[in-house]
GROMACS .gro file of C-alpha atoms in nm:
model
  302
    1MET     CA    1  -1.257  -1.964  -8.460
    2ASN     CA    2  -0.916  -2.067  -8.587
    3GLN     CA    3  -0.789  -2.107  -8.230
    4ALA     CA    4  -1.094  -2.318  -8.142
    5ARG     CA    5  -1.032  -2.538  -8.447
    6ILE     CA    6  -0.666  -2.587  -8.349
    7LEU     CA    7  -0.764  -2.675  -7.991
    8TRP     CA    8  -1.026  -2.919  -8.124
    9GLN     CA    9  -0.764  -3.091  -8.343
   10PHE     CA   10  -0.517  -3.096  -8.055
   11SER     CA   11  -0.773  -3.270  -7.832
   12ARG     CA   12  -0.806  -3.560  -8.082
   13PRO     CA   13  -1.187  -3.540  -8.130
   14HIS     CA   14  -1.254  -3.914  -8.150
   15THR     CA   15  -1.111  -3.961  -7.799
   16ILE     CA   16  -1.315  -3.668  -7.666
   17ILE     CA   17  -1.633  -3.815  -7.815
   18GLY     CA   18  -1.544  -4.151  -7.660
   19SER     CA   19  -1.502  -3.990  -7.319
   20VAL     CA   20  -1.830  -3.797  -7.346
   21VAL     CA   21  -2.045  -4.093  -7.452
   22SER     CA   22  -1.891  -4.319  -7.185
   23ILE     CA   23  -1.949  -4.063  -6.908
   24CYS     CA   24  -2.307  -3.991  -7.017
   25THR     CA   25  -2.390  -4.361  -7.036
   26LEU     CA   26  -2.246  -4.443  -6.693
   27TYR     CA   27  -2.424  -4.138  -6.550
   28VAL     CA   28  -2.760  -4.265  -6.680
   29ILE     CA   29  -2.695  -4.612  -6.536
   30VAL     CA   30  -2.609  -4.461  -6.196
   31CYS     CA   31  -2.918  -4.238  -6.193
   32SER     CA   32  -3.152  -4.511  -6.318
   33ALA     CA   33  -3.151  -4.679  -5.976
   34HIS     CA   34  -3.382  -4.416  -5.827
   35GLY     CA   35  -3.479  -4.216  -6.134
   36GLU     CA   36  -3.327  -3.896  -6.000
   37ALA     CA   37  -3.124  -3.656  -6.215
   38HIS     CA   38  -2.801  -3.499  -6.092
   39PRO     CA   39  -2.711  -3.249  -6.367
   40PHE     CA   40  -2.428  -3.078  -6.181
   41MET     CA   41  -2.262  -3.412  -6.117
   42LEU     CA   42  -2.282  -3.490  -6.489
   43LEU     CA   43  -2.137  -3.148  -6.569
   44PHE     CA   44  -1.847  -3.202  -6.327
   45ALA     CA   45  -1.782  -3.548  -6.470
   46LEU     CA   46  -1.784  -3.424  -6.830
   47VAL     CA   47  -1.549  -3.130  -6.769
   48MET     CA   48  -1.318  -3.349  -6.563
   49GLY     CA   49  -1.320  -3.631  -6.819
   50ILE     CA   50  -1.259  -3.401  -7.115
   51ALA     CA   51  -0.978  -3.219  -6.932
   52CYS     CA   52  -0.808  -3.548  -6.839
   53ASN     CA   53  -0.846  -3.663  -7.199
   54VAL     CA   54  -0.685  -3.341  -7.328
   55PHE     CA   55  -0.393  -3.387  -7.087
   56ILE     CA   56  -0.329  -3.746  -7.201
   57VAL     CA   57  -0.353  -3.688  -7.577
   58GLY     CA   58  -0.175  -3.353  -7.544
   59ILE     CA   59   0.129  -3.486  -7.360
   60ASN     CA   60   0.151  -3.756  -7.624
   61GLN     CA   61   0.176  -3.495  -7.900
   62VAL     CA   62   0.435  -3.296  -7.705
   63ALA     CA   63   0.647  -3.610  -7.670
   64ASP     CA   64   0.606  -3.722  -8.033
   65VAL     CA   65   0.661  -3.409  -8.241
   66GLU     CA   66   0.920  -3.565  -8.474
   67LEU     CA   67   0.727  -3.890  -8.499
   68ASP     CA   68   0.403  -3.706  -8.576
   69ARG     CA   69   0.572  -3.514  -8.859
   70ILE     CA   70   0.591  -3.851  -9.034
   71ASN     CA   71   0.277  -4.026  -8.911
   72LYS     CA   72   0.033  -3.739  -8.848
   73PRO     CA   73   0.170  -3.419  -9.005
   74TRP     CA   74  -0.170  -3.247  -8.980
   75LEU     CA   75  -0.166  -3.239  -8.598
   76PRO     CA   76  -0.124  -2.884  -8.459
   77ILE     CA   77   0.232  -2.914  -8.320
   78ALA     CA   78   0.363  -3.121  -8.609
   79SER     CA   79   0.213  -2.878  -8.862
   80GLY     CA   80   0.343  -2.568  -8.681
   81ALA     CA   81  -0.004  -2.437  -8.594
   82LEU     CA   82   0.078  -2.475  -8.224
   83THR     CA   83   0.412  -2.437  -8.049
   84VAL     CA   84   0.533  -2.685  -7.789
   85ARG     CA   85   0.520  -2.412  -7.525
   86GLN     CA   86   0.158  -2.330  -7.609
   87ALA     CA   87   0.075  -2.699  -7.602
   88MET     CA   88   0.232  -2.738  -7.259
   89VAL     CA   89   0.016  -2.453  -7.125
   90ILE     CA   90  -0.296  -2.631  -7.254
   91VAL     CA   91  -0.180  -2.968  -7.121
   92TYR     CA   92  -0.102  -2.855  -6.768
   93THR     CA   93  -0.410  -2.632  -6.748
   94ALA     CA   94  -0.617  -2.939  -6.836
   95LEU     CA   95  -0.435  -3.139  -6.567
   96VAL     CA   96  -0.506  -2.876  -6.301
   97VAL     CA   97  -0.873  -2.859  -6.404
   98CYS     CA   98  -0.933  -3.235  -6.393
   99LEU     CA   99  -0.747  -3.287  -6.065
  100GLY     CA  100  -0.914  -2.981  -5.911
  101ILE     CA  101  -1.265  -3.101  -5.994
  102ALA     CA  102  -1.185  -3.457  -5.885
  103SER     CA  103  -1.055  -3.339  -5.547
  104PHE     CA  104  -1.372  -3.130  -5.500
  105VAL     CA  105  -1.600  -3.427  -5.577
  106SER     CA  106  -1.423  -3.704  -5.383
  107PRO     CA  107  -1.074  -3.799  -5.263
  108TYR     CA  108  -1.127  -4.141  -5.419
  109LEU     CA  109  -1.211  -3.982  -5.751
  110PHE     CA  110  -0.897  -3.768  -5.719
  111GLY     CA  111  -0.695  -4.087  -5.681
  112ILE     CA  112  -0.857  -4.242  -5.990
  113ILE     CA  113  -0.800  -3.934  -6.205
  114ALA     CA  114  -0.444  -3.889  -6.078
  115LEU     CA  115  -0.371  -4.253  -6.164
  116ALA     CA  116  -0.525  -4.213  -6.511
  117ALA     CA  117  -0.320  -3.898  -6.574
  118GLY     CA  118  -0.007  -4.069  -6.443
  119ILE     CA  119  -0.056  -4.364  -6.676
  120GLY     CA  120  -0.119  -4.122  -6.963
  121TRP     CA  121   0.206  -3.943  -6.884
  122ALA     CA  122   0.402  -4.270  -6.854
  123TYR     CA  123   0.251  -4.385  -7.186
  124SER     CA  124   0.423  -4.103  -7.374
  125MET     CA  125   0.714  -3.978  -7.168
  126PRO     CA  126   1.053  -4.120  -7.067
  127PRO     CA  127   1.172  -4.312  -6.880
  128PHE     CA  128   0.864  -4.535  -6.907
  129HIS     CA  129   0.748  -4.457  -7.263
  130LEU     CA  130   0.489  -4.736  -7.245
  131LYS     CA  131   0.380  -4.682  -7.605
  132ARG     CA  132   0.712  -4.817  -7.735
  133HIS     CA  133   0.592  -5.178  -7.702
  134HIS     CA  134   0.247  -5.309  -7.791
  135LEU     CA  135   0.209  -5.501  -7.462
  136SER     CA  136   0.271  -5.207  -7.230
  137ALA     CA  137   0.069  -4.980  -7.460
  138ALA     CA  138  -0.228  -5.218  -7.444
  139VAL     CA  139  -0.207  -5.241  -7.064
  140ALA     CA  140  -0.198  -4.861  -7.031
  141ILE     CA  141  -0.492  -4.792  -7.264
  142THR     CA  142  -0.697  -5.077  -7.119
  143THR     CA  143  -0.638  -4.970  -6.760
  144VAL     CA  144  -0.758  -4.616  -6.827
  145ARG     CA  145  -1.043  -4.673  -7.074
  146GLY     CA  146  -1.156  -5.012  -6.951
  147VAL     CA  147  -1.097  -5.023  -6.575
  148LEU     CA  148  -1.058  -4.674  -6.429
  149VAL     CA  149  -1.349  -4.520  -6.623
  150ASN     CA  150  -1.601  -4.805  -6.612
  151VAL     CA  151  -1.522  -4.951  -6.271
  152GLY     CA  152  -1.349  -4.678  -6.072
  153GLY     CA  153  -1.550  -4.382  -6.199
  154PHE     CA  154  -1.880  -4.571  -6.186
  155MET     CA  155  -1.829  -4.691  -5.830
  156VAL     CA  156  -1.742  -4.343  -5.702
  157PHE     CA  157  -2.049  -4.180  -5.856
  158ASN     CA  158  -2.271  -4.477  -5.769
  159TYR     CA  159  -2.171  -4.435  -5.406
  160LEU     CA  160  -2.224  -4.059  -5.413
  161VAL     CA  161  -2.571  -4.093  -5.567
  162ASN     CA  162  -2.700  -4.429  -5.440
  163ARG     CA  163  -2.469  -4.501  -5.144
  164SER     CA  164  -2.387  -4.831  -5.312
  165LEU     CA  165  -2.060  -4.993  -5.419
  166VAL     CA  166  -2.239  -5.268  -5.612
  167LEU     CA  167  -2.131  -5.305  -5.973
  168PRO     CA  168  -2.441  -5.398  -6.180
  169GLU     CA  169  -2.418  -5.694  -6.415
  170ASN     CA  170  -2.455  -5.469  -6.720
  171VAL     CA  171  -2.160  -5.256  -6.609
  172LYS     CA  172  -1.953  -5.572  -6.560
  173ILE     CA  173  -2.041  -5.692  -6.911
  174LEU     CA  174  -1.974  -5.347  -7.057
  175THR     CA  175  -1.638  -5.332  -6.878
  176VAL     CA  176  -1.527  -5.668  -7.018
  177PHE     CA  177  -1.624  -5.553  -7.368
  178ILE     CA  178  -1.441  -5.220  -7.335
  179ILE     CA  179  -1.130  -5.389  -7.194
  180VAL     CA  180  -1.113  -5.613  -7.499
  181PHE     CA  181  -1.194  -5.326  -7.734
  182SER     CA  182  -0.924  -5.108  -7.575
  183ILE     CA  183  -0.662  -5.378  -7.632
  184VAL     CA  184  -0.753  -5.385  -7.999
  185ILE     CA  185  -0.753  -5.004  -8.019
  186SER     CA  186  -0.392  -5.017  -7.903
  187TRP     CA  187  -0.317  -5.250  -8.196
  188PHE     CA  188  -0.525  -5.085  -8.467
  189LYS     CA  189  -0.414  -4.728  -8.392
  190ASP     CA  190  -0.067  -4.825  -8.517
  191LEU     CA  191  -0.182  -4.960  -8.853
  192PRO     CA  192  -0.160  -4.622  -9.035
  193ASP     CA  193   0.168  -4.534  -8.857
  194VAL     CA  194   0.397  -4.817  -8.961
  195GLU     CA  195   0.646  -4.593  -9.144
  196GLY     CA  196   0.720  -4.357  -8.855
  197ASP     CA  197   0.699  -4.627  -8.587
  198ALA     CA  198   0.954  -4.841  -8.771
  199ARG     CA  199   1.193  -4.547  -8.808
  200TYR     CA  200   1.174  -4.469  -8.435
  201HIS     CA  201   1.191  -4.836  -8.328
  202ILE     CA  202   0.847  -4.851  -8.170
  203ARG     CA  203   0.760  -5.218  -8.135
  204THR     CA  204   0.396  -5.228  -8.233
  205LEU     CA  205   0.215  -5.552  -8.311
  206ALA     CA  206   0.194  -5.450  -8.677
  207ILE     CA  207   0.573  -5.409  -8.696
  208LEU     CA  208   0.680  -5.706  -8.483
  209TYR     CA  209   0.452  -5.942  -8.673
  210SER     CA  210   0.256  -5.784  -8.957
  211PRO     CA  211  -0.043  -5.553  -9.016
  212ARG     CA  212  -0.241  -5.856  -9.133
  213THR     CA  213  -0.170  -6.039  -8.805
  214ALA     CA  214  -0.279  -5.735  -8.605
  215VAL     CA  215  -0.603  -5.705  -8.804
  216ILE     CA  216  -0.694  -6.073  -8.775
  217ALA     CA  217  -0.610  -6.094  -8.404
  218GLY     CA  218  -0.801  -5.774  -8.331
  219HIS     CA  219  -1.114  -5.888  -8.509
  220LEU     CA  220  -1.108  -6.226  -8.339
  221LEU     CA  221  -1.083  -6.061  -7.996
  222VAL     CA  222  -1.359  -5.805  -8.050
  223GLY     CA  223  -1.574  -6.068  -8.223
  224ALA     CA  224  -1.541  -6.284  -7.912
  225ALA     CA  225  -1.642  -5.986  -7.697
  226TYR     CA  226  -1.956  -5.937  -7.906
  227LEU     CA  227  -2.043  -6.307  -7.879
  228PHE     CA  228  -1.982  -6.298  -7.503
  229THR     CA  229  -2.219  -6.001  -7.463
  230ILE     CA  230  -2.483  -6.157  -7.687
  231ALA     CA  231  -2.462  -6.485  -7.494
  232MET     CA  232  -2.501  -6.307  -7.160
  233LYS     CA  233  -2.800  -6.108  -7.279
  234TYR     CA  234  -2.957  -6.413  -7.444
  235ALA     CA  235  -2.928  -6.600  -7.114
  236GLY     CA  236  -3.110  -6.315  -6.943
  237PHE     CA  237  -3.369  -6.310  -7.221
  238ARG     CA  238  -3.447  -6.681  -7.181
  239VAL     CA  239  -3.483  -6.694  -6.803
  240SER     CA  240  -3.745  -6.419  -6.800
  241ALA     CA  241  -4.104  -6.484  -6.903
  242THR     CA  242  -4.134  -6.118  -7.005
  243PRO     CA  243  -3.788  -5.986  -7.095
  244SER     CA  244  -3.736  -5.621  -7.009
  245MET     CA  245  -3.696  -5.352  -7.273
  246GLU     CA  246  -3.340  -5.305  -7.149
  247THR     CA  247  -3.250  -5.672  -7.211
  248SER     CA  248  -3.419  -5.672  -7.552
  249VAL     CA  249  -3.240  -5.357  -7.668
  250LEU     CA  250  -2.902  -5.490  -7.557
  251LEU     CA  251  -2.955  -5.835  -7.711
  252TYR     CA  252  -3.085  -5.728  -8.051
  253GLY     CA  253  -2.867  -5.419  -8.061
  254HIS     CA  254  -2.551  -5.627  -8.015
  255ILE     CA  255  -2.661  -5.871  -8.283
  256VAL     CA  256  -2.696  -5.581  -8.527
  257LEU     CA  257  -2.363  -5.427  -8.423
  258PHE     CA  258  -2.188  -5.764  -8.456
  259ALA     CA  259  -2.322  -5.803  -8.810
  260LEU     CA  260  -2.201  -5.453  -8.900
  261PHE     CA  261  -1.866  -5.526  -8.734
  262ILE     CA  262  -1.818  -5.832  -8.954
  263MET     CA  263  -1.904  -5.628  -9.265
  264ASN     CA  264  -1.652  -5.362  -9.163
  265ALA     CA  265  -1.382  -5.626  -9.114
  266PHE     CA  266  -1.386  -5.699  -9.486
  267SER     CA  267  -1.364  -5.333  -9.585
  268ILE     CA  268  -0.994  -5.280  -9.508
  269ARG     CA  269  -0.732  -5.290  -9.784
  270LEU     CA  270  -0.396  -5.315  -9.612
  271GLY     CA  271  -0.210  -5.204  -9.923
  272ARG     CA  272  -0.388  -4.868  -9.929
  273TYR     CA  273  -0.310  -4.604  -9.667
  274SER     CA  274  -0.644  -4.423  -9.720
  275SER     CA  275  -0.834  -4.749  -9.665
  276ILE     CA  276  -0.649  -4.815  -9.338
  277ARG     CA  277  -0.725  -4.467  -9.205
  278LYS     CA  278  -1.095  -4.492  -9.297
  279PHE     CA  279  -1.112  -4.837  -9.141
  280TYR     CA  280  -0.963  -4.710  -8.813
  281LYS     CA  281  -1.212  -4.421  -8.800
  282ARG     CA  282  -1.501  -4.663  -8.854
  283PHE     CA  283  -1.359  -4.889  -8.584
  284TRP     CA  284  -1.406  -4.606  -8.330
  285TRP     CA  285  -1.770  -4.583  -8.434
  286PHE     CA  286  -1.821  -4.926  -8.278
  287PHE     CA  287  -1.666  -4.796  -7.955
  288PHE     CA  288  -1.915  -4.508  -7.954
  289ALA     CA  289  -2.202  -4.737  -8.051
  290GLU     CA  290  -2.136  -4.972  -7.758
  291TYR     CA  291  -2.193  -4.698  -7.503
  292VAL     CA  292  -2.481  -4.545  -7.699
  293LEU     CA  293  -2.655  -4.884  -7.707
  294TYR     CA  294  -2.642  -4.908  -7.326
  295LEU     CA  295  -2.758  -4.547  -7.304
  296VAL     CA  296  -3.061  -4.626  -7.522
  297ALA     CA  297  -3.132  -4.945  -7.326
  298TYR     CA  298  -3.160  -4.748  -7.001
  299VAL     CA  299  -3.337  -4.444  -7.142
  300ALA     CA  300  -3.596  -4.636  -7.349
  301PRO     CA  301  -3.796  -4.776  -7.052
  302MET     CA  302  -3.815  -4.436  -6.879
   0.00000   0.00000   0.00000
């Protein structure tokens, strides 16, 4: 049980949850075209996605041991619960698993997963070390979470199931939202880590400008993404004499989430470390909720 707990902490649970809800949601959208279930495909996608996630967050912890002893001393390597050698075994096992499954499913999927893993490696490791500047960090996170998962992964599985390379409007809207959200994740994740990042000369938005600037800019961007989604769904609501359940769920659901997002924006106290950490955890809830809302919208009419 202790080993399982250490592995769970090492995998950074919030990122695992994000990967699971995104994969399940995209799977439901793919299968909704003909109403046919493909459970083994979902299983392959989940194992592959989780393994790729473990590789990316794991290699980051291997690269940032000294930094994590300041910023995140509770992480397994930084706390001494896991050695670097043990971590490397986990990391490269996860890489083999995700690439092995991807190659079995499709050569195109192998290319997508290999690219995602490569970006994850370049994010943390020299000579690229993309995380050292907020611009390159944002591009890396956005490319993986926003583009490769929602566009690349969806199109591969949509072709395998439906023999179609068409990207539905809802997936396009979701992708735009997640791209924007991923940019802001790359800014907000650094808010609790200012001390260590400053010591190791990592040029985050919070350090180059200020935490307040990062918070305001992030909320303006995600707020615009909510308004964009609401506007798109409202347009679809108006043109139809009898709006579908899917459109109604997405329209009203985003209005509710936007209201909660605004409330959460006023909850942060930048002078209190505990408040910043709680705020960042709640911010991930909105990431989960976005995918869950689409999942509900597609499941509800069935």
